[in-house]
Coordinates of C-alpha atoms and ligand atoms in Angstrom, one line a residue:
M1 CA 99.5 157.1 111.4
T2 CA 96.7 159.7 109.3
A3 CA 94.1 161.8 110.3
A4 CA 92.5 158.8 108.3
E5 CA 93.5 155.8 110.0
R6 CA 93.6 156.5 113.8
G7 CA 93.5 153.4 116.3
V8 CA 95.8 153.0 119.7
L9 CA 98.5 155.5 120.2
I10 CA 101.5 154.3 122.9
V11 CA 103.0 157.4 125.2
G12 CA 106.6 154.9 125.1
A13 CA 107.3 151.8 124.4
G14 CA 109.8 150.5 126.9
H15 CA 107.9 146.8 128.8
A16 CA 104.8 147.8 129.6
A17 CA 104.6 149.6 125.6
G18 CA 106.1 146.8 124.6
A19 CA 103.7 143.7 126.4
L20 CA 100.7 146.1 125.8
A21 CA 101.4 146.5 122.0
A22 CA 101.8 141.8 121.6
A23 CA 99.3 141.7 123.6
L24 CA 96.9 143.2 121.8
R25 CA 98.0 141.6 118.4
Q26 CA 97.6 138.0 120.6
G27 CA 94.3 139.2 121.3
G28 CA 92.6 140.3 117.9
F29 CA 92.7 143.8 117.6
E30 CA 93.4 144.6 114.0
G31 CA 93.6 148.4 114.5
P32 CA 97.4 150.6 113.9
I33 CA 99.3 150.4 116.4
T34 CA 102.0 153.0 117.3
L35 CA 105.0 152.7 119.8
V36 CA 106.3 156.4 120.1
G37 CA 109.8 156.1 122.7
E38 CA 112.2 158.8 123.9
E39 CA 115.3 155.4 123.6
P40 CA 116.1 155.2 120.0
L41 CA 115.6 150.8 121.4
P42 CA 112.5 149.0 120.8
P43 CA 110.3 147.3 123.9
Y44 CA 113.5 146.4 126.8
Q45 CA 113.3 145.2 130.5
R46 CA 115.7 147.0 131.9
P47 CA 115.9 144.2 135.9
P48 CA 118.5 142.8 133.6
L49 CA 121.1 146.0 133.3
S50 CA 122.0 146.2 137.1
K51 CA 122.2 142.5 137.2
A52 CA 123.6 139.9 134.8
V53 CA 123.9 142.3 131.2
L54 CA 126.4 144.4 133.7
K55 CA 128.1 141.7 135.1
G56 CA 128.9 140.4 132.1
E57 CA 127.4 137.2 132.3
A58 CA 124.5 138.4 129.2
S59 CA 125.2 140.7 125.8
P60 CA 122.8 143.5 126.2
D61 CA 120.9 142.0 123.0
T62 CA 119.5 139.2 125.2
L63 CA 117.7 142.2 126.6
L64 CA 115.4 143.8 124.0
L65 CA 111.3 141.6 124.8
R66 CA 110.8 140.4 121.3
P67 CA 113.2 140.4 118.6
A68 CA 112.9 144.1 115.9
A69 CA 111.7 142.7 113.2
F70 CA 108.1 141.7 115.6
Y71 CA 107.2 144.1 115.3
A72 CA 107.6 144.8 111.9
D73 CA 105.4 141.2 111.1
K74 CA 102.8 142.4 113.6
S75 CA 102.3 146.0 111.6
I76 CA 103.0 147.5 114.9
S77 CA 104.2 150.8 113.8
L78 CA 107.7 151.8 116.4
R79 CA 109.0 155.9 116.0
L80 CA 112.0 155.6 118.1
S81 CA 113.7 159.0 119.4
A82 CA 111.4 160.4 119.2
R83 CA 109.6 162.4 122.4
V84 CA 105.9 163.0 122.8
V85 CA 106.1 167.3 123.6
A86 CA 102.0 167.4 123.7
V87 CA 98.9 166.0 123.6
D88 CA 96.1 167.5 122.8
R89 CA 92.3 165.1 124.0
A90 CA 89.4 167.9 122.2
A91 CA 91.8 166.5 119.2
R92 CA 92.8 163.4 119.9
T93 CA 96.3 164.7 118.7
A94 CA 99.8 164.2 120.6
S95 CA 103.1 165.8 118.9
L96 CA 106.1 164.6 118.6
D97 CA 109.6 166.6 119.1
D98 CA 110.3 166.0 115.4
G99 CA 107.2 168.8 114.2
S100 CA 105.5 165.2 113.6
V101 CA 101.8 164.8 114.6
L102 CA 100.2 162.0 115.6
G103 CA 96.1 161.1 115.7
W104 CA 94.5 159.0 118.0
D105 CA 91.0 156.7 119.4
L106 CA 92.9 155.3 121.8
L107 CA 95.3 157.0 123.6
V108 CA 98.0 155.0 126.3
F109 CA 100.8 156.4 128.4
A110 CA 103.3 154.3 129.1
T111 CA 105.7 156.3 129.9
G112 CA 107.8 155.1 133.0
S113 CA 109.1 156.7 135.9
R114 CA 113.1 158.3 135.9
L115 CA 115.2 158.7 138.4
R116 CA 114.6 161.0 141.5
A117 CA 118.1 164.1 141.1
L118 CA 120.3 165.0 143.7
P119 CA 120.9 168.3 143.7
V120 CA 124.2 169.0 145.0
P121 CA 128.1 171.0 143.5
G122 CA 129.1 168.2 140.6
V123 CA 126.5 165.9 140.0
D124 CA 127.6 167.1 136.7
A125 CA 131.2 165.7 136.6
R126 CA 132.1 163.1 134.3
G127 CA 131.5 160.3 136.2
V128 CA 129.0 160.3 138.6
L129 CA 126.9 158.3 136.7
E130 CA 122.8 157.0 137.3
L131 CA 121.4 153.5 135.6
R132 CA 117.4 153.9 134.0
T133 CA 118.8 152.6 129.8
A134 CA 120.8 150.0 128.3
A135 CA 123.0 153.3 127.4
D136 CA 123.1 154.6 131.0
G137 CA 123.7 150.5 131.7
A138 CA 126.6 150.3 129.3
R139 CA 128.6 153.4 130.7
I140 CA 128.1 151.7 134.6
R141 CA 130.2 148.7 133.3
E142 CA 132.6 151.1 130.9
A143 CA 133.8 152.9 133.9
L144 CA 133.9 149.1 136.2
A145 CA 137.1 147.4 136.6
P146 CA 139.4 146.2 139.1
G147 CA 140.5 147.9 141.8
R148 CA 138.3 150.8 140.7
R149 CA 136.6 152.5 143.4
L150 CA 132.8 152.8 142.8
V151 CA 130.2 154.8 145.3
V152 CA 127.2 153.7 145.1
V153 CA 125.0 156.6 146.4
G154 CA 121.6 155.6 147.7
G155 CA 120.9 152.3 149.7
G156 CA 118.0 151.0 147.7
Y157 CA 117.9 147.6 144.8
V158 CA 119.5 149.5 142.0
G159 CA 121.8 151.0 144.2
L160 CA 123.0 147.7 146.2
E161 CA 122.7 145.2 143.0
V162 CA 124.5 148.1 141.1
A163 CA 127.6 146.9 144.1
A164 CA 127.5 143.2 144.3
S165 CA 128.2 143.3 140.6
A166 CA 130.2 145.9 140.7
R167 CA 131.9 143.5 143.4
A168 CA 132.1 141.0 141.0
L169 CA 134.1 143.0 138.5
G170 CA 136.4 143.8 141.7
A171 CA 135.8 148.0 142.2
E172 CA 136.3 148.8 145.4
V173 CA 132.5 149.9 146.2
V174 CA 131.5 151.9 149.2
V175 CA 127.4 152.9 149.3
V176 CA 125.8 156.1 151.4
E177 CA 122.3 155.7 152.5
R178 CA 120.4 159.0 154.0
E179 CA 118.4 156.2 156.2
A180 CA 119.5 154.7 159.3
R181 CA 119.0 150.8 157.1
L182 CA 119.6 149.3 153.6
L183 CA 116.0 150.1 151.5
A184 CA 114.5 152.2 154.3
R185 CA 111.8 152.6 152.7
V186 CA 110.3 149.1 150.4
A187 CA 111.6 145.9 153.1
S188 CA 111.4 144.6 157.1
P189 CA 114.3 146.0 159.4
A190 CA 115.2 142.5 159.2
L191 CA 115.7 142.1 155.5
S192 CA 117.4 145.4 155.5
A193 CA 120.1 144.2 158.6
F194 CA 120.6 140.9 156.3
F195 CA 121.6 143.1 153.8
A196 CA 123.7 144.9 155.5
R197 CA 125.2 141.9 157.2
A198 CA 125.6 141.0 153.5
H199 CA 127.1 143.2 152.1
A200 CA 129.8 144.1 154.3
A201 CA 130.9 140.5 154.2
R202 CA 131.5 140.7 150.6
G203 CA 133.6 144.0 151.8
V204 CA 131.4 146.6 150.4
G205 CA 131.6 149.2 153.1
L206 CA 128.1 151.0 154.2
E207 CA 127.9 154.9 155.1
L208 CA 124.4 154.5 157.2
G209 CA 122.5 158.0 157.8
A210 CA 125.5 159.1 156.2
T211 CA 124.1 162.2 153.7
V212 CA 125.8 163.9 150.5
A213 CA 126.9 166.9 150.3
G214 CA 128.8 166.8 146.8
F215 CA 130.8 165.6 144.1
E216 CA 134.6 166.5 144.5
T217 CA 135.9 167.4 141.4
A218 CA 139.7 167.6 139.3
E219 CA 139.5 168.9 135.6
G220 CA 135.7 168.2 135.6
A221 CA 136.7 165.0 136.7
I222 CA 135.0 162.6 139.9
R223 CA 137.7 162.7 142.3
G224 CA 135.8 162.1 145.9
V225 CA 131.7 161.8 148.1
R226 CA 131.5 164.6 150.2
L227 CA 129.8 163.7 152.8
A228 CA 128.1 166.4 155.0
D229 CA 130.4 165.0 158.0
G230 CA 132.6 166.5 155.7
R231 CA 134.4 163.2 155.4
L232 CA 135.2 162.8 152.2
L233 CA 134.7 158.9 150.5
A234 CA 138.1 158.5 147.5
A235 CA 135.8 157.3 144.2
D236 CA 136.7 157.4 139.8
V237 CA 133.4 156.9 139.7
A238 CA 130.0 157.2 141.9
V239 CA 126.2 155.6 140.8
V240 CA 123.4 157.9 141.6
G241 CA 120.1 155.4 142.5
I242 CA 118.1 157.5 145.2
G243 CA 114.7 156.7 144.1
A244 CA 112.3 157.2 140.9
L245 CA 109.7 159.7 140.1
A246 CA 106.3 159.5 137.7
N247 CA 106.9 160.3 134.5
D248 CA 103.2 162.2 134.4
A249 CA 103.6 166.0 133.5
L250 CA 102.3 164.9 129.8
A251 CA 98.9 163.2 131.4
L252 CA 99.0 166.4 133.8
A253 CA 100.0 168.9 131.0
A254 CA 96.4 167.2 129.5
G255 CA 94.8 168.0 131.9
L256 CA 94.0 163.9 133.2
A257 CA 94.4 162.9 137.9
C258 CA 97.0 162.5 138.3
Q259 CA 98.2 161.2 142.5
D260 CA 102.3 160.7 142.4
G261 CA 101.0 159.4 138.8
I262 CA 98.4 158.2 136.6
V263 CA 95.0 157.8 138.8
V264 CA 93.9 154.2 136.9
D265 CA 91.0 152.4 137.0
E266 CA 91.8 148.0 137.8
S267 CA 90.8 148.9 133.4
A268 CA 94.2 150.9 133.1
R269 CA 91.8 153.9 132.2
T270 CA 92.0 157.7 133.4
S271 CA 89.8 160.3 134.4
D272 CA 89.9 160.0 130.1
P273 CA 88.2 156.9 128.8
A274 CA 89.7 157.5 126.1
V275 CA 93.3 157.2 126.9
L276 CA 94.7 154.0 129.5
A277 CA 97.9 154.6 131.4
I278 CA 100.3 151.7 132.5
G279 CA 103.4 150.3 134.2
D280 CA 105.5 152.8 136.1
C281 CA 103.6 156.0 135.7
T282 CA 100.8 155.5 137.5
N283 CA 98.9 154.4 140.5
R284 CA 96.4 152.3 140.6
P285 CA 94.3 149.6 142.6
L286 CA 94.8 147.3 145.2
P287 CA 91.6 145.6 144.9
R288 CA 93.2 142.9 148.3
Y289 CA 94.3 146.4 150.6
G290 CA 91.6 148.7 149.3
R291 CA 94.2 151.7 148.3
R292 CA 96.2 152.4 145.1
M293 CA 99.7 153.4 145.3
R294 CA 102.1 153.5 142.6
L295 CA 104.2 150.2 141.9
E296 CA 108.0 149.2 140.4
S297 CA 107.9 146.0 139.0
V298 CA 108.2 144.2 135.8
P299 CA 105.4 142.4 137.7
N300 CA 102.8 145.5 137.7
A301 CA 104.0 146.6 133.5
L302 CA 102.8 143.5 132.8
E303 CA 100.0 142.7 134.9
Q304 CA 98.2 146.5 133.8
A305 CA 99.1 145.3 130.0
K306 CA 97.2 142.4 131.0
Q307 CA 94.1 145.0 131.7
A308 CA 94.5 147.7 129.3
A309 CA 94.9 144.9 126.3
A310 CA 91.5 143.6 128.5
A311 CA 90.0 147.2 128.2
I312 CA 90.3 147.2 124.0
L313 CA 89.2 144.8 123.3
G314 CA 86.0 144.8 124.7
K315 CA 87.2 141.7 127.6
P316 CA 86.6 141.0 131.2
V317 CA 89.3 142.4 133.3
P318 CA 91.1 139.9 134.9
R319 CA 91.4 139.3 137.9
A320 CA 94.0 141.5 140.0
E321 CA 97.8 139.5 141.0
L322 CA 98.6 140.3 144.0
P323 CA 102.1 142.3 143.8
W324 CA 104.9 140.9 144.0
F325 CA 108.8 142.0 142.7
W326 CA 112.9 140.4 143.5
S327 CA 115.6 141.1 143.7
D328 CA 119.6 139.3 143.0
Q329 CA 122.5 139.9 145.2
Y330 CA 125.5 137.8 144.6
D331 CA 124.1 134.3 145.6
L332 CA 121.2 135.7 146.9
R333 CA 118.0 135.3 145.3
L334 CA 114.8 137.7 146.8
Q335 CA 111.0 137.3 146.2
I336 CA 109.2 139.7 148.2
A337 CA 105.1 139.3 147.0
G338 CA 102.2 141.4 148.7
L339 CA 102.5 145.0 150.3
P340 CA 103.2 145.4 154.2
F341 CA 99.6 147.7 154.7
D342 CA 98.4 146.9 158.6
V343 CA 101.4 145.1 159.7
A344 CA 100.8 144.4 163.5
R345 CA 103.9 142.1 163.4
T346 CA 106.6 139.9 162.1
V347 CA 107.7 136.8 161.8
V348 CA 111.1 134.8 161.0
R349 CA 111.6 131.5 159.5
G350 CA 115.5 130.2 158.9
D351 CA 117.7 131.4 159.8
P352 CA 118.9 135.3 158.7
D353 CA 122.6 133.7 158.6
A354 CA 123.0 130.1 157.0
G355 CA 121.3 133.0 153.5
R356 CA 118.0 131.6 153.4
F357 CA 114.8 132.8 155.5
V358 CA 111.4 134.6 155.3
V359 CA 110.3 136.7 156.8
F360 CA 106.4 137.1 157.1
H361 CA 103.7 140.4 157.9
L362 CA 100.8 139.3 159.8
D363 CA 97.7 141.6 160.6
A364 CA 96.3 142.1 164.2
D365 CA 93.9 139.1 162.4
N366 CA 97.5 137.5 161.7
R367 CA 96.6 137.2 158.2
L368 CA 99.4 137.4 155.8
Q369 CA 99.9 141.5 153.9
A370 CA 103.4 140.1 152.6
V371 CA 106.5 138.1 152.9
E372 CA 110.3 138.4 151.8
A373 CA 112.0 135.2 150.9
V374 CA 115.6 135.1 150.4
N375 CA 116.6 131.5 148.2
S376 CA 113.7 129.8 150.1
P377 CA 111.8 128.7 147.1
A378 CA 109.3 126.7 148.1
E379 CA 108.0 128.9 151.5
F380 CA 108.0 131.8 148.8
M381 CA 105.5 130.4 146.7
A382 CA 103.1 129.3 149.2
A383 CA 103.0 132.1 151.2
R384 CA 102.6 134.7 147.7
A385 CA 99.2 132.0 147.4
W386 CA 98.4 133.0 151.0
A387 CA 98.7 136.7 150.8
A388 CA 96.8 137.0 147.7
A389 CA 94.2 135.4 149.3
A390 CA 95.0 136.8 153.4
Q391 CA 94.6 133.8 154.5
V392 CA 95.5 133.5 158.5
L393 CA 98.8 132.1 159.4
D394 CA 99.3 130.5 163.0
P395 CA 103.0 132.5 164.0
D396 CA 104.1 130.2 166.4
R397 CA 103.8 128.0 162.7
A398 CA 105.7 129.6 160.9
A399 CA 108.3 131.3 162.8
D400 CA 109.2 127.2 164.0
P401 CA 111.2 125.5 160.5
G402 CA 111.2 121.3 162.0
V403 CA 106.5 122.7 161.2
A404 CA 105.7 121.5 157.3
V405 CA 105.9 124.7 155.0
K406 CA 101.7 123.5 153.9
Q407 CA 101.3 123.0 157.9
I408 CA 101.0 127.4 159.0
P409 CA 98.4 127.6 158.1
V410 CA 95.2 128.0 160.8
D411 CA 93.1 125.8 159.0
A412 CA 95.6 123.4 157.0
P413 CA 95.3 119.9 158.6
A414 CA 96.9 118.7 161.0
A415 CA 100.9 116.6 160.6
G416 CA 100.5 112.9 160.2
Ligands
LIG1 P1 109.8 151.6 131.6 O1 110.4 150.6 130.7 O2 111.2 152.9 132.0 O3 109.3 151.6 130.1 C1 109.0 153.6 129.3 C2 109.6 154.7 127.9 O4 109.3 155.3 128.3 C3 110.6 155.2 128.5 O5 111.5 154.5 127.5 C4 111.4 156.8 128.1 O6 112.7 157.2 128.0 C5 110.2 156.3 127.6 N1 109.4 157.0 127.8 C6 109.0 158.3 129.0 N2 108.3 159.6 127.7 C7 107.7 160.1 126.9 C8 107.5 161.0 125.9 N3 106.8 161.6 126.8 N4 107.4 160.4 124.8 C9 108.4 159.2 124.0 N5 108.5 158.0 125.6 C10 109.1 158.0 126.3 N6 111.8 145.4 138.3 C11 111.2 144.2 138.5 O7 110.2 143.6 138.7 N7 112.3 143.5 138.6 C12 113.3 143.6 138.5 O8 114.0 142.9 139.1 C13 114.1 145.1 138.7 N8 114.7 145.5 138.5 C14 115.1 146.6 138.3 C15 116.4 147.8 137.5 C16 116.7 148.8 137.3 C17 118.8 148.8 136.6 C18 116.0 149.6 136.9 C19 115.8 150.7 136.1 C20 114.3 148.5 136.8 C21 114.2 147.9 138.0 N9 112.8 147.1 137.6 C22 112.6 146.3 138.1 C23 111.8 147.6 137.3 C24 111.3 147.6 135.7 O9 111.8 148.2 135.4 C25 110.2 148.5 136.4 O10 109.3 148.2 136.9 C26 109.6 148.4 134.2 O11 110.9 148.7 133.1 C27 108.3 149.6 134.8 O12 108.4 149.3 132.9 P2 107.1 150.7 132.4 O13 106.7 150.0 130.8 O14 105.7 151.5 132.8 O15 108.3 152.0 132.0

């Protein structure tokens, strides 16, 4: 893009960026659109990296959001394997690592998040891997085989999905988690206990409340994971997944308001009206809860892409969606909607031992704040709508699987 033909410049070419570019063209935007992404691939989805693609059930080319030809067809310029290194808001330019400078009228940060580093000895050894990109996924896939010993550091969603996929590939797996339970930051104790049992039953070793002191190596390759209590877990490969941080350094350096992510409003606008931000890199308002926070999920990236497209096209801001998320491990599909703010009580419906149950999170007035559902899609769909509407539930009816789902809200018509 030359200075004469300025348009929308999107920094990052991931899920949010790809969705925004497509939505702009679909909405009739005719100006130049440029995506600059440091990865070599056009926008692709990451969720299958730890699931179907890792297990070899789907080929990596199914990851692309749209065929590569889509971008040329729609006159969307893709600058791949290129990194934006500086943004000048006064001059409305962005500098790339190859020395080129691009102009823009509207700039969109869609820089995603990066993995939190584990600062321990041996972390750079061969066989100590992480999973964020398609290239990372290919490396892990190559390292796993029947009988290979894998240690997963971090019992969050990605770590547990890697553990489940590695078991399917016949690897021996141990998960090391610093907290006393799995999914400690992101799930209820009931769900954590369920997944701990599910993994243990499928042969995964669990080290909870355990800290990694370092990786033992031989000739530059991992041979084990040393725990802080002195024990050594033998390992041929390790995958470190201990959370992610917003890629907001560029925005911060450009003088934009950032606080655990780039601060945006309900139109995805930053503190500079000519600059928007979408996806994992943002700290966004959550009108349903009167709060703001950073989310890492595909639905969030898609929702904010829609908000940004509306803002750029001058259309009304779409109605805020309730955050939701999913995770697949073995034959277990977890679906979560809402966030557990101000929870006064949780109600479990169904039988965790049967691998099918729902956890309702209620506030002090029994309004549904969030729901966690395992292999319960019908209950999930109903509860997702209730959580969005802050519906009051009857906790006793919610807990009783003999009561029909539609009878759980307090104002449901009497059964009969
Ligand atoms: P990304 O898709 O990460 O894209 C950001 C891109 O910007 C990256 O390619 C990055 O390299 C690039 N970039 C950053 N800085 C620059 C720069 N300065 N110049 C150029 N390019 C730059 N979510 C779910 O909802 N469900 C799931 O089951 C799920 N599973 C997941 C499994 C894995 C293994 C991973 C890694 C993530 C998973 N997620 C899941 C999260 C989901 O993939 C992310 O929330 C989503 O990708 C966010 O989209 P994004 O566009 O904000 O960021």
